[in-house]
XYZ file of C-alpha atoms in Angstrom:
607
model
C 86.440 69.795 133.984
C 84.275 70.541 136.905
C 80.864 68.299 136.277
C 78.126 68.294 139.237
C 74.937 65.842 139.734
C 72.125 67.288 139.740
C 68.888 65.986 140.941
C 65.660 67.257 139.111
C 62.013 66.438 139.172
C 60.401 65.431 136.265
C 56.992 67.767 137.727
C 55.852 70.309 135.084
C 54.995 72.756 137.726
C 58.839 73.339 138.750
C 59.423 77.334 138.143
C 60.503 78.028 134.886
C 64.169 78.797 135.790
C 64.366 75.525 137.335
C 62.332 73.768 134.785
C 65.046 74.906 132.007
C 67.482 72.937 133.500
C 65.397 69.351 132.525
C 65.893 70.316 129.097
C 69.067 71.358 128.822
C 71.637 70.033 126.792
C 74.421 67.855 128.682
C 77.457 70.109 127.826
C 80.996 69.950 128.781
C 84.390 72.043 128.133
C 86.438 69.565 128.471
C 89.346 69.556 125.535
C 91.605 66.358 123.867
C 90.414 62.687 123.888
C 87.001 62.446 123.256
C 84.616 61.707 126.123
C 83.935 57.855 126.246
C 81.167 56.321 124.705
C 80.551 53.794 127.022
C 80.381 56.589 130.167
C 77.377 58.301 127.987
C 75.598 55.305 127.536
C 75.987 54.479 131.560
C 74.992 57.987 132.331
C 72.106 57.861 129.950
C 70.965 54.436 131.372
C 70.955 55.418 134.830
C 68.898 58.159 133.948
C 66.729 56.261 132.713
C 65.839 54.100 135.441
C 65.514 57.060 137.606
C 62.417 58.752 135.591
C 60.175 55.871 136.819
C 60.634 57.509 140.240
C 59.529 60.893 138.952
C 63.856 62.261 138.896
C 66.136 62.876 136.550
C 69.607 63.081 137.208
C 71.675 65.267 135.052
C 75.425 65.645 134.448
C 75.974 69.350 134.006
C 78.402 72.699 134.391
C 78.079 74.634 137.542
C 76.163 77.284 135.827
C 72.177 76.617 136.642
C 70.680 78.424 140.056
C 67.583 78.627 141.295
C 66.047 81.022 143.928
C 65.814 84.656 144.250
C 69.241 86.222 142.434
C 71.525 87.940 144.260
C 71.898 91.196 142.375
C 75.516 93.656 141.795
C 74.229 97.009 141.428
C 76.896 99.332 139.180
C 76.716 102.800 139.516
C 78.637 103.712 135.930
C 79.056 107.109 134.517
C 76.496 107.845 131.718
C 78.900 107.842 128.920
C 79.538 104.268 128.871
C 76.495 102.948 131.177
C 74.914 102.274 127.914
C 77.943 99.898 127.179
C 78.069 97.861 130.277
C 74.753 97.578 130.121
C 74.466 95.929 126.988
C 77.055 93.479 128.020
C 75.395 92.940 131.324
C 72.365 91.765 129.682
C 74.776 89.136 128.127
C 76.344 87.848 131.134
C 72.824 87.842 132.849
C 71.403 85.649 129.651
C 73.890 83.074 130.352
C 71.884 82.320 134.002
C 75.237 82.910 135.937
C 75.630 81.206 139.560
C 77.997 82.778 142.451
C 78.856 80.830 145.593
C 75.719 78.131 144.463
C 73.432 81.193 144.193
C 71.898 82.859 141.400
C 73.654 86.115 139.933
C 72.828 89.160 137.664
C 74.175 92.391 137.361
C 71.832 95.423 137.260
C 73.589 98.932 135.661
C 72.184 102.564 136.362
C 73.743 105.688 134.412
C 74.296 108.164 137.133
C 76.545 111.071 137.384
C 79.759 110.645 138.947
C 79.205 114.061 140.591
C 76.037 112.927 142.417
C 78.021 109.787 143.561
C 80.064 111.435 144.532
C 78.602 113.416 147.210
C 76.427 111.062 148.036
C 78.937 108.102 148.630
C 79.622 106.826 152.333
C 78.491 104.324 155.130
C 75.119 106.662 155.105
C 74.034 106.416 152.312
C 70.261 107.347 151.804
C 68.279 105.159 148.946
C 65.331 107.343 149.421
C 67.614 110.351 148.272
C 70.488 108.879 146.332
C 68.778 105.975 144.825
C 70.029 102.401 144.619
C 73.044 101.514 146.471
C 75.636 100.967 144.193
C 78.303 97.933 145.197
C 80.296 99.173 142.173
C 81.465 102.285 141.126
C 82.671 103.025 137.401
C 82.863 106.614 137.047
C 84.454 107.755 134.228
C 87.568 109.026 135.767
C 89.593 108.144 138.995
C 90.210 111.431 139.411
C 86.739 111.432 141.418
C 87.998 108.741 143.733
C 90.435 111.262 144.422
C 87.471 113.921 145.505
C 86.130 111.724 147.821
C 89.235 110.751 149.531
C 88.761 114.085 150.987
C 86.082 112.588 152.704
C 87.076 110.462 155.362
C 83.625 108.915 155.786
C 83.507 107.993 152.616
C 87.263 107.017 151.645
C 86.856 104.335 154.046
C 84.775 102.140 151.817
C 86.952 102.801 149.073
C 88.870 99.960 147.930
C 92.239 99.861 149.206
C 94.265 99.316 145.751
C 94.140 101.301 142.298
C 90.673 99.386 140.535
C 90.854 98.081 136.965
C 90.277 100.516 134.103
C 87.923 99.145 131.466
C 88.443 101.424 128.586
C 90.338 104.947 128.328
C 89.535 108.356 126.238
C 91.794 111.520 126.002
C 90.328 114.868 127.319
C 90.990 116.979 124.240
C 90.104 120.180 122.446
C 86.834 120.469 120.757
C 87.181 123.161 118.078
C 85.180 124.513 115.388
C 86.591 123.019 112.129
C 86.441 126.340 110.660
C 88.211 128.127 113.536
C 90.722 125.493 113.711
C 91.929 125.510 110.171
C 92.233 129.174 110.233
C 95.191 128.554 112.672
C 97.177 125.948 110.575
C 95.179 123.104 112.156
C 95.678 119.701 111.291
C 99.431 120.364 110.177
C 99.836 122.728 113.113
C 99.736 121.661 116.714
C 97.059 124.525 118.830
C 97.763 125.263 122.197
C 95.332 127.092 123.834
C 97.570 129.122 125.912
C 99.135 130.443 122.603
C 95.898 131.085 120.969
C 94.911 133.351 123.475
C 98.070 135.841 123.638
C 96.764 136.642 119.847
C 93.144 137.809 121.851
C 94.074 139.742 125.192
C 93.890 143.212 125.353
C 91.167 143.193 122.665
C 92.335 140.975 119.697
C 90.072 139.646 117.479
C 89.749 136.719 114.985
C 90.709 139.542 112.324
C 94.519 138.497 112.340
C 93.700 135.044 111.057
C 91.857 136.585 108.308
C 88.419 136.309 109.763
C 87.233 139.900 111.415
C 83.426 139.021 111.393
C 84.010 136.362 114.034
C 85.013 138.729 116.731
C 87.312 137.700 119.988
C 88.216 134.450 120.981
C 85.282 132.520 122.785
C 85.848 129.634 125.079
C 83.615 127.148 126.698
C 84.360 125.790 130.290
C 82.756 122.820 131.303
C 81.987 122.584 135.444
C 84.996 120.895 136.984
C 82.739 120.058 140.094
C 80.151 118.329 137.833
C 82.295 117.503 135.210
C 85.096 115.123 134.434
C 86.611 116.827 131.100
C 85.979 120.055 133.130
C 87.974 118.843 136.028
C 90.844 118.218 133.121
C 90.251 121.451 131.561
C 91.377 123.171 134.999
C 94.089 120.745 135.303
C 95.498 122.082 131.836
C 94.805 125.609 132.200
C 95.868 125.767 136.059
C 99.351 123.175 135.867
C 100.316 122.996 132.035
C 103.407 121.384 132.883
C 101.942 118.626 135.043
C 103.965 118.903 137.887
C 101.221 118.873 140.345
C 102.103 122.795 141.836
C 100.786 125.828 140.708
C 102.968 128.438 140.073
C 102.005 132.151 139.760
C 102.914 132.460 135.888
C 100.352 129.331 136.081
C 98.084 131.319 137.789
C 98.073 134.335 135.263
C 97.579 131.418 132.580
C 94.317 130.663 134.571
C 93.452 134.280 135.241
C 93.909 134.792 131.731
C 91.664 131.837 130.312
C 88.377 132.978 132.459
C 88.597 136.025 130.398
C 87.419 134.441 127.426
C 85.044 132.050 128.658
C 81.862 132.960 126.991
C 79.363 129.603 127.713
C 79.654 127.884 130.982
C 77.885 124.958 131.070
C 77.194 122.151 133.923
C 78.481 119.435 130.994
C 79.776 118.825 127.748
C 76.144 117.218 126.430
C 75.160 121.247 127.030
C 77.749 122.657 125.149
C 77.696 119.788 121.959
C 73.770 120.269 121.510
C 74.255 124.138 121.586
C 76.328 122.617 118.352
C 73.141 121.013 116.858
C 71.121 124.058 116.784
C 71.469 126.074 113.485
C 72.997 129.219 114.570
C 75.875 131.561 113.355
C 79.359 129.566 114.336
C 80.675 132.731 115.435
C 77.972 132.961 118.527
C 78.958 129.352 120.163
C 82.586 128.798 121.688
C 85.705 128.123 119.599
C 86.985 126.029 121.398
C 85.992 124.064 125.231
C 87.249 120.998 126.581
C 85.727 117.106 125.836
C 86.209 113.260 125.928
C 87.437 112.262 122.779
C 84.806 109.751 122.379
C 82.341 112.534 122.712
C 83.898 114.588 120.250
C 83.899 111.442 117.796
C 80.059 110.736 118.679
C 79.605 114.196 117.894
C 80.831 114.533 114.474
C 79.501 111.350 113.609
C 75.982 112.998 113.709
C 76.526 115.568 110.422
C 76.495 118.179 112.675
C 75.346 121.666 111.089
C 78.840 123.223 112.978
C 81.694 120.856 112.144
C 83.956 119.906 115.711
C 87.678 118.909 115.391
C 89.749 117.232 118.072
C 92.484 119.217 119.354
C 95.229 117.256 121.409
C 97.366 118.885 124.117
C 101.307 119.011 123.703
C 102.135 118.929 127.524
C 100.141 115.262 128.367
C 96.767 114.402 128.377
C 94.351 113.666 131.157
C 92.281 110.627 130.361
C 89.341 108.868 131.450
C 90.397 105.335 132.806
C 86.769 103.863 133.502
C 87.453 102.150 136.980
C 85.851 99.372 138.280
C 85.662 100.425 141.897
C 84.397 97.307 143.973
C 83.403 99.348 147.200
C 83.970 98.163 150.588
C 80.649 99.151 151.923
C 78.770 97.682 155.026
C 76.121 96.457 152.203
C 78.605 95.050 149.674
C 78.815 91.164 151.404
C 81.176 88.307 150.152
C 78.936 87.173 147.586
C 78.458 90.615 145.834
C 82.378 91.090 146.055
C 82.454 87.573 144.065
C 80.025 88.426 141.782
C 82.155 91.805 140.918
C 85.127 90.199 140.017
C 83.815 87.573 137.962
C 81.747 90.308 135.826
C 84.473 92.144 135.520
C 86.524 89.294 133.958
C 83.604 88.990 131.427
C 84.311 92.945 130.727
C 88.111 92.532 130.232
C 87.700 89.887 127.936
C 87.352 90.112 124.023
C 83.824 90.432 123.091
C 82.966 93.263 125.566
C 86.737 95.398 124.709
C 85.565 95.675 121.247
C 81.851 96.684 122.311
C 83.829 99.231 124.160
C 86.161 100.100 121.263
C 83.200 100.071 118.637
C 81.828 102.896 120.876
C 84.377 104.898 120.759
C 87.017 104.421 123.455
C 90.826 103.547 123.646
C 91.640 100.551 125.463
C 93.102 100.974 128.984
C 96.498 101.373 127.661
C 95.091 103.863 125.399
C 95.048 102.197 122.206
C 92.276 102.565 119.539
C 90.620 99.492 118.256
C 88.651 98.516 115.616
C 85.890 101.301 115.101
C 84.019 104.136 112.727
C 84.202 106.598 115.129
C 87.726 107.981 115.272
C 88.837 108.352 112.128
C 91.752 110.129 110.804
C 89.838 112.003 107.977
C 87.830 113.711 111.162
C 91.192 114.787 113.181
C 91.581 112.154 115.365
C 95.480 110.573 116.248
C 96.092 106.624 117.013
C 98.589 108.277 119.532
C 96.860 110.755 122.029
C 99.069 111.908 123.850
C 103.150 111.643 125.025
C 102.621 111.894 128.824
C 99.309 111.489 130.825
C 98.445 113.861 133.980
C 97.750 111.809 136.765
C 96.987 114.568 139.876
C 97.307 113.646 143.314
C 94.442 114.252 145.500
C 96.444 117.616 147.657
C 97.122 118.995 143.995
C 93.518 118.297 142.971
C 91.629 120.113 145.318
C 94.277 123.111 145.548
C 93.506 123.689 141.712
C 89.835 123.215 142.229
C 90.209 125.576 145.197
C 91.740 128.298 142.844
C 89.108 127.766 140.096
C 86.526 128.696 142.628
C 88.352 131.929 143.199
C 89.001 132.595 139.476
C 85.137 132.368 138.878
C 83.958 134.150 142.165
C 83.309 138.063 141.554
C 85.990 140.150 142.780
C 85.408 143.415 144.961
C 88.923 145.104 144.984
C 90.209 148.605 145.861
C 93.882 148.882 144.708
C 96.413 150.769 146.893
C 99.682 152.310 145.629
C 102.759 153.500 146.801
C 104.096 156.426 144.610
C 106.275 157.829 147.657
C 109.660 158.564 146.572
C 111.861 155.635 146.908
C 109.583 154.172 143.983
C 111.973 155.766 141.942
C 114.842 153.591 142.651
C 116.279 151.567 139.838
C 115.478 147.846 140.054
C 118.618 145.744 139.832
C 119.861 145.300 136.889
C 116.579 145.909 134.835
C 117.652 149.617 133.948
C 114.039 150.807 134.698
C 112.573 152.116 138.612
C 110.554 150.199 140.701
C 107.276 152.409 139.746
C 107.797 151.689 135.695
C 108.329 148.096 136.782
C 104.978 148.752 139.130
C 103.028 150.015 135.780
C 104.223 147.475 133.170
C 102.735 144.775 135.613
C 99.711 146.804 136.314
C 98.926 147.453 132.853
C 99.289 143.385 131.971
C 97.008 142.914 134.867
C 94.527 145.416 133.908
C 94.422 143.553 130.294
C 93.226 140.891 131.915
C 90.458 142.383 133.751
C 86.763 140.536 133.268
C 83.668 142.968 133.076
C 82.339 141.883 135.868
C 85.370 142.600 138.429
C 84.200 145.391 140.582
C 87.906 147.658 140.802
C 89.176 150.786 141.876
C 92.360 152.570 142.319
C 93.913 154.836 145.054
C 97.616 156.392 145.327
C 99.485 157.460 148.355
C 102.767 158.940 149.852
C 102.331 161.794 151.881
C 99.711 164.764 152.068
C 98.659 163.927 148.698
C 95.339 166.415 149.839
C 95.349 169.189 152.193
C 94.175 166.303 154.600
C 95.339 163.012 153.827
C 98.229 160.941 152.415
C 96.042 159.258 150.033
C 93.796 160.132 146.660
C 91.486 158.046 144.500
C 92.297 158.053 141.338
C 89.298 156.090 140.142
C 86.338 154.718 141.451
C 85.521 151.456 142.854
C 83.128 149.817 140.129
C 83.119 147.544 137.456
C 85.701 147.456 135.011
C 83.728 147.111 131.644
C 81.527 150.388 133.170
C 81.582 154.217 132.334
C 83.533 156.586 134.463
C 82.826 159.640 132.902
C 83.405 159.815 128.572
C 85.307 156.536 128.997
C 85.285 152.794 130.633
C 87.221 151.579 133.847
C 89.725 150.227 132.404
C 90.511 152.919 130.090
C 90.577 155.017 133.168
C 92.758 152.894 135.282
C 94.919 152.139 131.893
C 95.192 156.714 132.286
C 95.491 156.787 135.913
C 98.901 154.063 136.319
C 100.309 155.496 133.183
C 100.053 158.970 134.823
C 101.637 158.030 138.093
C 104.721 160.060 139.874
C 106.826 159.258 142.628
C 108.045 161.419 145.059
C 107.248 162.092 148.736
C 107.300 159.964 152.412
C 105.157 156.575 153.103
C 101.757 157.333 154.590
C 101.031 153.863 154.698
C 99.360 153.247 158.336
C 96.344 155.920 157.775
C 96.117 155.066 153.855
C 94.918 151.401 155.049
C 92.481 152.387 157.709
C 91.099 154.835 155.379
C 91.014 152.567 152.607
C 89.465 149.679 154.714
C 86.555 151.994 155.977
C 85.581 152.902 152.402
C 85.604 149.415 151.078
C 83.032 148.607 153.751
C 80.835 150.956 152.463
C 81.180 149.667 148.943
C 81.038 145.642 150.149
C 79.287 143.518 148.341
C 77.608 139.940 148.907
C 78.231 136.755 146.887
C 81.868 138.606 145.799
C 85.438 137.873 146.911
C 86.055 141.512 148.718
C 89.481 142.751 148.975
C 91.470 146.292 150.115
C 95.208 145.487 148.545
C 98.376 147.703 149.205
C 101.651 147.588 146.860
C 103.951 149.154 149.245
C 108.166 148.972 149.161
C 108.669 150.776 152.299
C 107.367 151.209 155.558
C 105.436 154.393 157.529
C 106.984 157.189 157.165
C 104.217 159.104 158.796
C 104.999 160.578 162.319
C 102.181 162.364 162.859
C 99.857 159.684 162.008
C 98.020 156.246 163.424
C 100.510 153.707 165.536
C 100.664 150.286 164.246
C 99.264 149.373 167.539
C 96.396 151.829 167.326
C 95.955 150.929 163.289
C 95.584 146.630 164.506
C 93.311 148.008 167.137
C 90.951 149.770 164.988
C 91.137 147.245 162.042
C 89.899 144.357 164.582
C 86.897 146.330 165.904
C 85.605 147.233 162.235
C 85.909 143.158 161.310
C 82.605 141.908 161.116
C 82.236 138.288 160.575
C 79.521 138.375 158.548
C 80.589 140.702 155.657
C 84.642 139.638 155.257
C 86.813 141.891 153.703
C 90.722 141.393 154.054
C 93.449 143.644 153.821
C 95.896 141.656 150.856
C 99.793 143.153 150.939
C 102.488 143.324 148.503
C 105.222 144.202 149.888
C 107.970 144.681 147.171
C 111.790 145.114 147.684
C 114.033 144.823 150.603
C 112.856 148.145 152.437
C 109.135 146.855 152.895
C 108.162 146.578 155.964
C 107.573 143.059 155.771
C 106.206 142.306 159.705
C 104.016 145.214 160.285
C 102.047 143.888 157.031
C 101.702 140.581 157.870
C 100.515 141.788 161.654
C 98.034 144.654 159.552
C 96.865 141.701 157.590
C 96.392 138.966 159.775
C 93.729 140.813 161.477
C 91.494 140.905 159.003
C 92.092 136.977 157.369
C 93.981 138.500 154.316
C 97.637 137.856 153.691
C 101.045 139.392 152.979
C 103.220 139.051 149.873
C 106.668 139.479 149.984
C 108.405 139.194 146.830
C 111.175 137.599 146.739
C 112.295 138.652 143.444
C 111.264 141.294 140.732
C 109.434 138.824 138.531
C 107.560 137.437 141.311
C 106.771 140.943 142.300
C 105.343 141.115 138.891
C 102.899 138.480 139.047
C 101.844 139.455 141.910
C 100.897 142.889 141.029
C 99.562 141.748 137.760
C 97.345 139.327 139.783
C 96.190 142.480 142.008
C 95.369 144.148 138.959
C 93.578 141.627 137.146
C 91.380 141.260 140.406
C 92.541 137.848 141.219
C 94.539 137.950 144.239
C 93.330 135.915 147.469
């Protein structure tokens, strides 16, 4: 038992903080034999003597201060600010000393985004607001982001921080929608679900034709922790950190049915609370568990039902991040750990589980929030995806292409060796080059901007190349039908026969996608080519490199992306046609990468 002696006036006009500590109760923790009698009585006795002279000495615990406090500011996510605050204002009640100074802890709800960007050695109160000595985002997965940051990783701390409390990112569905595919004795994946929607499928083959195509909300990943999940499922379903190009299609797939996009889930769940028909609002868009639970717990007028991911879940681990900022002094530091004891202890893991969340080891404890008789599982989830910062920001990289507009002229080889038979798949390599485009061309969005050339050799009177259909958006009219109808006519149409005009096809090609560039869009000329030029009388190589790097401007990019497909492309003189422009060359190094790759050119997505 640590006791101290303390030495207090007997004056009335002592502060009030100070003046609490006359009148306190003489308390100690100390456990077994009974504290002596006779030691009271001599404590009590000397005392007594002492008020004469205007003192009072007191026998007491460590825990009175007096003085200005030194204060901990937490930045904490909003989701469970509330929370810690709550159980701040506990551990401040209990007048808490640090290091013989006063202590209290002071909690602000701020995004993790804006902490995000804001966090370093610089960092500006006037702008940013308080400086936080803590961080408890809701996820780790933004320590990650700001790794990227040198500046700012530095006052990081240098081991994984403490999670407080947990919650599975999961599936919130309409109830409705949900049941119609076998939910809660059927396990949904998403992925699934949407093979029964592209091309045009509707909610009629579940039985339910009046609620039209699949809808899916997205959630920002850079604003957004359940967003930043959401990617991770849709872009690396198997969790192995690397993105694969069937992975890809998956992704290229899923931002064809996003209908709401929204800067956070809050957005999305009070679109929920306003009486409208279920069919307008999303199916289906990532959340928090808790915030699905919250949710439902209001009597929504559209019912919400958890759906959990077979492949591992990515949770929110609530870290206590105790930065190592120039601001953040020993005391502060001190102050940090011994809150955070006070938040791993009993009282304040059942304020957390009474809200809503698991349990850093992902267990649910006592609580009316997730209940079985509203969907939700005591066991979330078999594995949990735990990124690495290089895998994080590749996926977030891609997302950002996935949503950009795309600006894309396709070009395709129909020469004659297109009609040699692919290896053992009993089909050429132009009916292999039209199954893929028509998958890709499925998975067009309205808004990709797309056109379609062919070329071999003197295709016109006076050029190896013809367009076949326009450059313009795919959802638009070309003629009695849309786009995509037309490009769905034009690939099915295609012949092969003739030599590789391939040189003069791309500097035509990349002059008329100049003229048809456009700003704020991804703007690409692609060629699907298994050969190389067969065109003696036209452009060099040398003369075509030329040419290409005096039409590059700077300030309107617009790269030259190549596919080169079986063992007679022409592999080099691609890369050297693309390079100059900043695009890229593919060279497939099988027929079903081939594949996805053209499908990718035809949905509009490659980069």
């Amino acid at each position: 038992m640590f006791l101290r002696v303390c030495l207090i006036s007997t004056d009335t006009n002592i502060p009030q903080r100070r003046r609490h500590n006359v009148y306190s109760i003489v308390r100690h923790r100390r456990t077994g034999r009974p504290f002596p009698t006779g030691r009271i009585v001599a404590i009590v006795s000397v005392a007594a003597l002492l008020a004469g002279a205007g003192v009072v000495y007191l026998v007491r615990q460590a825990s009175g201060c007096s003085g200005t406090p030194v204060t901990l500011n937490i930045a904490a996510s909003p989701d469970h600010a509330p929370v810690m605050e709550t159980l701040a204002g506990k551990w401040n009640s209990g007048e808490p000393t640090v290091a013989g100074q006063c202590a209290q802890v002071a909690v602000r709800a701020v995004a993790p985004a804006a902490v995000a960007a804001a966090l370093g050695p610089g960092w500006d109160e006037t702008r940013d607001g308080v400086r936080p000595d803590v961080w408890a985002p809701d996820s780790s997965s933004w320590l990650l982001v700001v790794q990227s940051r040198p500046e700012a990783a530095s006052i990081l701390p240098t081991s994984p921080p403490v999670s407080l409390a947990s919650s599975p990112v999961v599936l919130a569905m309409q109830r409705s929608m949900a049941e119609a595919v076998g939910w809660p004795g059927k396990d949904i994946d998403l992925a699934e679900l949407m093979k029964n929607f592209v091309g045009g499928g509707t909610w009629e083959r579940f039985g339910h034709p009046e609620w039209g195509p699949l809808q899916v909300g997205m959630v920002d990943p850079r604003t957004s922790s359940a967003g930043l999940a959401g990617v991770l499922g849709v872009l690396d379903p198997n969790n192995d950190n690397t993105m694969s190009s069937e992975e890809l299609l998956g992704g290229v797939a899923f931002t064809q049915f996003v209908s709401a996009f929204a800067p956070d889930t809050e957005t999305l769940f009070e679109s929920f609370r306003q009486p409208k028909q279920d069919q307008a609002l999303p199916a289906v868009f990532p959340a928090y568990e808790r915030d699905v639970a919250k949710f439902a717990a209001g009597q929504p007028p559209v019912a919400l039902v958890p759906v959990y991911p077979r492949q591992g879940a990515a949770f929110a681990d609530y870290p206590f991040a105790v930065l190592r900022a120039p601001w953040v002094d020993g005391v502060r530091t001190q102050i940090a750990n011994e809150f955070l004891a006070h938040l791993r202890g009993n009282e304040a893991q059942l304020a957390y589980a009474a809200a809503g969340f698991r349990d850093a080891s992902h267990a649910v404890g006592p609580n009316d929030l997730l209940t079985a008789e509203r969907g939700f599982r005591a066991a979330a989830a078999t594995s949990v995806r735990q990124p690495n910062a290089e895998a994080l920001g590749q996926l977030l990289g891609m997302w950002t292409v996935l949503q950009r507009q795309n600006n894309v002229l396709l070009t395709l080889d129909t020469s004659g060796s297109m009609k040699e038979v692919v290896p053992g798949a009993n089909i050429t390599r132009l009916q292999m080059l039209q199954r893929a485009a028509l998958e890709g061309i499925a998975l067009l969005t309205n808004q990709t901007n797309i056109g379609l050339w062919e070329f071999s050799s003197k295709l016109t009177p006076t050029t190896d190349h013809r367009e076949l259909v326009p450059v313009g958006l795919a959802g638009d009219k070309v003629g009695p039908i849309t786009r995509r109808q037309a490009l769905n006519a034009a690939i099915s149409g295609l012949k092969a026969n003739g030599a590789t005009g391939l040189y003069d096809t791309i500097l035509a090609a990349y002059g008329a996608m100049q003229k048809q560039w456009l700003p704020n869009a991804q703007n690409l000329m692609v060629v699907i080519t298994d050969g190389k030029n067969e065109d003696a009388e036209g452009i060099t190589l040398d003369l075509l490199t030329q040419k290409l790097k005096a039409m590059v401007r700077a300030d309107q990019p617009l790269w030259v992306i190549a596919i080169a497909v079986g063992p007679q492309a022409d592999a080099a003189a691609l890369e050297s046609i693309t390079k100059v422009t900043g695009g890229s060359t593919f060279v497939a190094k099988d027929d079903v990468s081939a594949i996805q790759q053209i499908i990718l050119a035809f949905a509009g997505r490659l980069s």
